[in-house]
Tab-separated table of C-alpha atoms in Angstrom:
chain	number	residue	atom	x	y	z
A	1	MET	CA	209.523	125.676	89.678
A	2	SER	CA	211.853	122.816	89.591
A	3	GLN	CA	211.279	118.952	91.051
A	4	ASN	CA	213.811	117.241	93.636
A	5	SER	CA	211.743	114.208	93.715
A	6	LYS	CA	208.121	113.258	93.560
A	7	ASP	CA	207.022	114.776	97.191
A	8	THR	CA	209.162	117.951	96.806
A	9	LEU	CA	209.531	120.975	94.797
A	10	THR	CA	211.275	124.583	94.267
A	11	ILE	CA	208.909	127.462	93.873
A	12	LYS	CA	210.450	129.892	91.599
A	13	GLY	CA	212.083	132.755	93.070
A	14	ILE	CA	212.588	130.606	96.319
A	15	ASP	CA	215.812	128.862	97.198
A	16	THR	CA	214.266	126.359	99.659
A	17	PRO	CA	213.159	123.106	98.319
A	18	VAL	CA	209.373	122.674	99.825
A	19	LEU	CA	207.540	119.495	100.806
A	20	ARG	CA	204.492	119.419	98.831
A	21	ILE	CA	202.159	119.260	101.966
A	22	ALA	CA	201.993	122.618	103.595
A	23	LEU	CA	200.389	123.740	106.897
A	24	GLY	CA	197.332	125.729	106.222
A	25	THR	CA	196.452	128.126	109.152
A	26	TRP	CA	193.093	129.627	108.859
A	27	ALA	CA	191.606	127.675	111.454
A	28	ILE	CA	194.517	128.876	114.082
A	29	GLY	CA	193.636	132.537	113.388
A	30	GLY	CA	190.285	131.103	115.145
A	31	TRP	CA	187.921	133.469	113.098
A	32	MET	CA	185.171	131.381	111.396
A	33	TRP	CA	186.403	128.720	113.421
A	34	GLY	CA	185.138	128.933	116.612
A	35	GLY	CA	187.760	130.603	118.555
A	36	PRO	CA	191.795	130.602	118.834
A	37	ASP	CA	193.553	128.051	120.846
A	38	ASP	CA	197.236	129.339	120.950
A	39	ASP	CA	199.038	126.748	123.049
A	40	ASN	CA	197.509	124.199	121.059
A	41	ALA	CA	198.246	125.795	117.603
A	42	ILE	CA	202.063	126.387	118.700
A	43	LYS	CA	202.214	122.593	119.216
A	44	THR	CA	200.368	122.187	115.941
A	45	ILE	CA	202.972	123.976	114.015
A	46	HIS	CA	206.082	122.367	115.683
A	47	LYS	CA	204.619	119.381	115.202
A	48	ALA	CA	204.133	119.992	111.443
A	49	ILE	CA	207.604	120.981	111.368
A	50	ASP	CA	208.663	117.623	112.987
A	51	ASN	CA	206.753	115.745	110.329
A	52	GLY	CA	208.766	117.314	107.540
A	53	ILE	CA	206.612	120.420	106.420
A	54	ASN	CA	208.413	123.671	105.819
A	55	LEU	CA	205.731	125.684	103.976
A	56	ILE	CA	203.448	127.538	106.297
A	57	ASP	CA	200.532	129.423	104.762
A	58	THR	CA	198.920	132.068	107.015
A	59	ALA	CA	197.128	135.434	106.092
A	60	PRO	CA	196.335	138.792	107.811
A	61	VAL	CA	192.752	138.250	107.583
A	62	TYR	CA	192.785	134.603	109.512
A	63	GLY	CA	191.843	135.754	112.968
A	64	PHE	CA	192.769	139.735	112.012
A	65	GLY	CA	195.926	139.131	112.419
A	66	HIS	CA	195.999	136.506	115.158
A	67	SER	CA	196.997	133.747	112.746
A	68	GLU	CA	200.084	135.698	111.383
A	69	GLU	CA	201.252	136.442	115.349
A	70	VAL	CA	200.930	132.898	116.234
A	71	VAL	CA	203.086	131.531	113.347
A	72	GLY	CA	205.574	134.095	114.213
A	73	LYS	CA	205.669	133.247	117.766
A	74	ALA	CA	206.015	129.038	116.947
A	75	LEU	CA	208.801	129.988	114.272
A	76	GLN	CA	211.378	131.853	116.430
A	77	GLY	CA	214.598	130.188	116.234
A	78	LYS	CA	213.120	128.033	113.090
A	79	ARG	CA	212.543	130.790	110.964
A	80	ASP	CA	215.530	129.932	108.617
A	81	LYS	CA	214.600	126.551	107.808
A	82	ILE	CA	210.722	127.589	106.777
A	83	VAL	CA	209.170	129.158	103.870
A	84	ILE	CA	206.802	131.449	104.998
A	85	ALA	CA	203.549	132.431	102.555
A	86	THR	CA	201.524	135.138	103.302
A	87	LYS	CA	198.416	137.268	101.905
A	88	VAL	CA	197.862	141.000	101.018
A	89	ALA	CA	194.770	142.953	99.632
A	90	LEU	CA	191.970	142.163	102.084
A	91	ASN	CA	190.975	144.852	104.497
A	92	TRP	CA	188.405	144.882	106.982
A	93	SER	CA	186.044	147.530	108.741
A	94	ASP	CA	187.015	148.744	112.405
A	95	ASP	CA	184.575	146.618	114.110
A	96	LYS	CA	185.809	143.685	111.953
A	97	GLU	CA	181.764	142.726	110.775
A	98	LYS	CA	183.058	143.367	106.912
A	99	VAL	CA	185.793	142.263	104.999
A	100	PHE	CA	186.284	143.479	101.279
A	101	ARG	CA	189.171	143.551	98.514
A	102	ASP	CA	191.641	146.129	98.854
A	103	ALA	CA	194.966	145.602	96.282
A	104	ARG	CA	195.407	149.472	96.351
A	105	PRO	CA	199.417	150.338	96.719
A	106	ALA	CA	198.698	151.911	100.341
A	107	ARG	CA	197.200	149.044	101.906
A	108	ILE	CA	199.602	146.647	100.313
A	109	ARG	CA	202.414	149.106	101.830
A	110	LYS	CA	200.594	149.049	105.258
A	111	GLU	CA	199.843	145.566	105.108
A	112	ILE	CA	203.439	143.914	104.430
A	113	GLU	CA	204.964	146.135	107.406
A	114	ASP	CA	201.954	145.048	109.675
A	115	SER	CA	202.889	141.012	108.554
A	116	LEU	CA	206.601	141.423	109.002
A	117	THR	CA	206.071	142.555	112.619
A	118	ARG	CA	203.293	139.967	113.444
A	119	LEU	CA	205.513	137.129	111.692
A	120	LYS	CA	208.743	138.300	113.581
A	121	THR	CA	210.495	138.453	110.308
A	122	ASP	CA	212.188	140.842	107.791
A	123	TYR	CA	211.124	139.047	104.781
A	124	ILE	CA	208.194	136.957	103.100
A	125	ASP	CA	208.894	134.141	101.050
A	126	LEU	CA	205.717	133.887	99.008
A	127	TYR	CA	203.276	137.199	98.957
A	128	GLN	CA	200.141	136.430	97.550
A	129	ILE	CA	197.320	138.680	96.498
A	130	HIS	CA	194.186	137.347	98.347
A	131	TRP	CA	191.511	138.128	96.202
A	132	PRO	CA	191.404	140.109	92.609
A	133	ASP	CA	190.264	143.880	93.649
A	134	ASP	CA	188.389	144.705	90.401
A	135	LYS	CA	188.659	148.537	91.686
A	136	THR	CA	192.237	148.697	91.596
A	137	PRO	CA	194.282	148.694	88.426
A	138	VAL	CA	196.265	145.407	88.220
A	139	GLU	CA	199.184	147.370	87.323
A	140	GLU	CA	199.214	149.510	90.453
A	141	SER	CA	199.263	146.589	92.803
A	142	ALA	CA	201.749	144.452	90.630
A	143	ILE	CA	204.744	147.497	90.513
A	144	GLU	CA	204.007	147.965	94.546
A	145	LEU	CA	204.722	143.999	94.593
A	146	GLU	CA	207.718	144.536	92.315
A	147	LYS	CA	208.877	147.404	94.824
A	148	LEU	CA	208.744	145.201	97.986
A	149	ARG	CA	210.626	142.375	95.991
A	150	LYS	CA	213.409	144.837	95.001
A	151	GLU	CA	213.627	145.836	98.940
A	152	GLY	CA	214.124	142.501	100.055
A	153	LYS	CA	210.745	142.224	101.672
A	154	ILE	CA	209.254	139.358	99.592
A	155	LYS	CA	211.052	136.580	97.499
A	156	ALA	CA	208.667	135.393	95.105
A	157	ILE	CA	204.852	136.779	94.248
A	158	GLY	CA	201.862	134.555	94.257
A	159	VAL	CA	197.930	135.124	93.758
A	160	SER	CA	194.940	133.630	95.057
A	161	ASN	CA	191.457	132.875	93.855
A	162	PHE	CA	192.507	134.627	90.349
A	163	SER	CA	191.057	133.647	87.093
A	164	VAL	CA	193.229	132.822	84.019
A	165	GLN	CA	192.505	136.488	82.603
A	166	GLN	CA	193.367	137.896	86.285
A	167	MET	CA	196.915	135.840	85.900
A	168	GLU	CA	197.701	136.946	82.442
A	169	ALA	CA	196.974	140.761	83.565
A	170	ILE	CA	198.930	140.810	86.207
A	171	ARG	CA	201.853	138.771	84.411
A	172	GLN	CA	202.346	141.520	81.916
A	173	TYR	CA	203.962	143.624	85.434
A	174	THR	CA	205.482	141.050	87.484
A	175	LYS	CA	206.979	137.401	87.535
A	176	LEU	CA	204.308	135.161	88.919
A	177	SER	CA	205.448	132.194	90.878
A	178	ALA	CA	201.994	130.570	92.572
A	179	ILE	CA	198.284	130.660	92.299
A	180	GLN	CA	196.295	129.409	95.252
A	181	PRO	CA	192.955	128.261	94.762
A	182	PRO	CA	190.468	125.748	96.072
A	183	TYR	CA	191.045	122.156	94.854
A	184	ASN	CA	189.856	118.950	96.204
A	185	LEU	CA	187.811	116.038	95.029
A	186	PHE	CA	184.733	117.646	95.388
A	187	GLU	CA	185.521	121.258	94.283
A	188	ARG	CA	187.538	120.783	90.614
A	189	GLU	CA	186.507	124.006	88.634
A	190	ILE	CA	190.160	124.966	88.417
A	191	GLU	CA	190.535	121.796	86.033
A	192	ALA	CA	189.032	123.487	83.157
A	193	ASP	CA	191.475	126.300	83.077
A	194	VAL	CA	193.591	127.350	86.073
A	195	LEU	CA	195.299	123.987	86.674
A	196	PRO	CA	196.328	123.833	82.638
A	197	TYR	CA	197.546	127.443	82.981
A	198	ALA	CA	199.634	126.521	85.819
A	199	GLU	CA	201.064	123.948	84.319
A	200	LYS	CA	201.904	125.651	81.267
A	201	HIS	CA	203.339	128.535	82.974
A	202	ASP	CA	205.485	126.310	85.596
A	203	LEU	CA	203.488	127.841	88.578
A	204	ALA	CA	203.294	125.914	92.091
A	205	VAL	CA	199.420	125.521	92.797
A	206	LEU	CA	199.077	126.039	96.927
A	207	CYS	CA	195.682	123.969	96.954
A	208	TYR	CA	193.507	124.965	100.074
A	209	GLY	CA	190.571	123.309	101.206
A	210	PRO	CA	192.024	119.333	100.196
A	211	LEU	CA	189.727	118.068	102.782
A	212	CYS	CA	186.770	120.133	101.733
A	213	ARG	CA	186.434	121.481	105.272
A	214	GLY	CA	186.349	118.260	107.053
A	215	LEU	CA	184.222	116.481	104.430
A	216	LEU	CA	187.016	114.341	103.364
A	217	SER	CA	188.310	113.696	106.559
A	218	GLY	CA	186.644	110.422	107.122
A	219	LYS	CA	185.180	111.770	110.344
A	220	MET	CA	182.260	113.828	109.322
A	221	THR	CA	178.866	112.520	110.240
A	222	LYS	CA	175.425	113.015	109.499
A	223	ASP	CA	174.547	114.434	113.077
A	224	ARG	CA	177.434	116.943	112.913
A	225	VAL	CA	176.033	120.236	114.243
A	226	PHE	CA	177.801	123.698	112.943
A	227	ASN	CA	177.730	126.190	115.625
A	228	GLY	CA	178.754	130.173	115.894
A	229	ASP	CA	180.833	131.578	113.376
A	230	ASP	CA	181.618	128.224	111.700
A	231	LEU	CA	182.129	128.930	108.246
A	232	ARG	CA	180.460	125.508	107.153
A	233	LYS	CA	177.052	126.794	108.166
A	234	SER	CA	177.227	129.008	104.982
A	235	ASP	CA	178.461	126.284	102.590
A	236	PRO	CA	175.533	124.596	100.748
A	237	LYS	CA	177.290	121.263	100.867
A	238	PHE	CA	176.953	121.014	104.440
A	239	SER	CA	172.831	121.063	104.314
A	240	SER	CA	170.505	118.472	103.146
A	241	PRO	CA	169.977	117.128	100.807
A	242	ALA	CA	173.574	117.595	99.213
A	243	PHE	CA	175.066	116.714	102.400
A	244	ASP	CA	173.315	113.079	102.301
A	245	HIS	CA	174.936	113.033	98.770
A	246	TYR	CA	178.608	114.024	100.090
A	247	LEU	CA	178.491	111.792	102.729
A	248	ALA	CA	177.435	108.666	100.618
A	249	ALA	CA	180.631	109.974	98.294
A	250	THR	CA	182.981	109.664	100.930
A	251	GLU	CA	181.855	106.149	102.424
A	252	GLU	CA	182.539	104.765	99.056
A	253	LEU	CA	185.861	106.660	98.682
A	254	LYS	CA	186.866	105.322	102.420
A	255	THR	CA	186.077	101.892	101.524
A	256	PHE	CA	188.108	102.101	98.176
A	257	ALA	CA	191.032	103.661	100.197
A	258	LYS	CA	191.101	100.722	102.634
A	259	ASP	CA	190.557	98.097	99.988
A	260	THR	CA	192.820	99.424	97.148
A	261	HIS	CA	195.867	100.957	98.923
A	262	ASN	CA	195.163	100.233	102.688
A	263	LYS	CA	195.148	103.895	103.463
A	264	SER	CA	192.591	106.530	105.064
A	265	LEU	CA	190.149	108.420	102.985
A	266	LEU	CA	192.194	111.816	104.142
A	267	ALA	CA	195.398	110.173	102.651
A	268	LEU	CA	193.581	109.577	99.647
A	269	ALA	CA	192.053	112.957	99.356
A	270	VAL	CA	195.584	114.471	100.096
A	271	ARG	CA	197.325	111.986	97.211
A	272	TRP	CA	194.713	112.864	94.810
A	273	VAL	CA	195.330	116.395	95.087
A	274	LEU	CA	199.416	115.550	94.861
A	275	ASP	CA	198.930	113.188	91.924
A	276	LYS	CA	196.938	115.529	89.595
A	277	TYR	CA	199.688	118.146	88.564
A	278	GLN	CA	203.465	117.988	90.088
A	279	GLY	CA	202.928	121.185	91.316
A	280	ASN	CA	200.410	120.796	93.653
A	281	ILE	CA	200.923	121.512	97.196
A	282	PRO	CA	197.696	120.793	99.153
A	283	LEU	CA	197.302	122.745	102.376
A	284	TRP	CA	197.153	120.772	105.661
A	285	GLY	CA	194.547	122.635	108.049
A	286	ALA	CA	195.138	121.890	111.576
A	287	ARG	CA	194.672	123.500	114.644
A	288	LYS	CA	195.390	120.524	116.924
A	289	PRO	CA	198.637	118.314	117.138
A	290	GLU	CA	196.661	115.276	116.538
A	291	GLN	CA	195.495	116.481	113.266
A	292	ILE	CA	198.982	116.346	111.545
A	293	GLU	CA	198.581	112.437	112.284
A	294	GLY	CA	198.442	110.879	108.883
A	295	ILE	CA	200.551	113.609	106.846
A	296	ARG	CA	203.006	110.705	105.855
A	297	ASP	CA	200.263	108.527	105.103
A	298	ALA	CA	199.909	110.760	101.591
A	299	LEU	CA	203.584	110.746	100.940
A	300	GLY	CA	205.595	108.058	99.052
A	301	TRP	CA	202.776	106.275	96.891
A	302	SER	CA	200.552	107.305	93.808
A	303	LEU	CA	197.314	106.778	92.472
A	304	SER	CA	196.968	104.816	89.016
A	305	ALA	CA	194.847	105.702	85.924
A	306	ASN	CA	192.448	102.981	87.036
A	307	ASP	CA	192.330	104.318	90.552
A	308	LEU	CA	191.563	107.894	88.952
A	309	ASN	CA	188.957	106.500	86.908
A	310	THR	CA	187.247	104.536	89.653
A	311	ILE	CA	187.556	107.702	91.927
A	312	ASN	CA	185.768	109.834	88.927
A	313	ASP	CA	183.003	106.904	88.703
A	314	ILE	CA	182.105	107.238	92.572
A	315	LEU	CA	181.835	111.040	92.505
A	316	ASN	CA	179.605	110.838	89.340
A	317	LYS	CA	177.369	108.086	91.247
A	318	HIS	CA	176.729	110.117	94.240
A	319	ILE	CA	177.327	113.740	93.192
A	320	LYS	CA	174.952	115.024	90.102
A	321	LYS	CA	175.340	118.585	90.443
A	322	PRO	CA	178.578	119.214	92.176
A	323	ILE	CA	178.729	122.564	94.394
A	324	SER	CA	181.356	125.330	93.845
A	325	PRO	CA	182.853	127.083	96.791
A	326	GLU	CA	181.650	130.433	95.442
A	327	PHE	CA	180.255	131.289	98.751
A	328	MET	CA	183.487	131.741	100.428
A	329	ALA	CA	184.051	134.911	97.689
A	330	PRO	CA	184.552	138.127	99.912
A	331	PRO	CA	182.508	141.473	98.438
A	332	ASN	CA	184.431	144.033	96.242
A	333	ARG	CA	185.560	147.313	98.004
């Protein structure tokens, strides 16, 4: 991974330098986000590209193929300028009620062909194992991914939600270019081991949830209600009394961002992720064009050591027991 400027980088195995903010498309798939809105989704992707974003992250499980289909449609005529990251190794029941981990070679082989079709492309830039599958030997999964790379169907290999030990295991059989963990001001577990490991081995870190599912957007209020299949209904951060503590922290962070840098809380939250490690790429999740507003506000400046200390003080003041994102993990096969 080489740096071209503070806000761009080149991921190992991929020639095209990417802006260090990528578009995350989980919400575009509709599942767990209140259903799809394809017209707005395509406009959102185009607006992201117009704002300089050239890395788009998706996955088959986002809407059970729907997110990939929308991305593929939106990138017609633009494919050669965009770095596509998608994932593999989650399976689901026919009724789509159960999602489970499945990194068997046969599953990987089926998924790559399905993803290429949905994305309307003949190669994927970054192909990531979505969650570790404890029931499939890592060697089998890695060898299949290596085959795909040699066939030209993928350029680089990544993993998502892997521990250091799991990354070490897969690196015995294949070159690893990236890791995708949850990371934001409120969910910092990776600082203990995953982030130092990534820095040591020159891995790009695609950070999902940089706004902590809207908590750090600056728009979350105490009376917000989550309906239907909304993921936040099962996130303990969004239930009292924890919700009150997190909201109190966001209010003080919002004031700090405005008074110190004349920036929004959203810009502060994304800049914080960018400044924690030069290989970090926050995934900006959006499903409406107006949600792309503010991307540029996170670029072209940085937080000082004093800023980072002040932010830590605010977090420690309001959040005595940080809640991890473990609730999102799908079961094993």
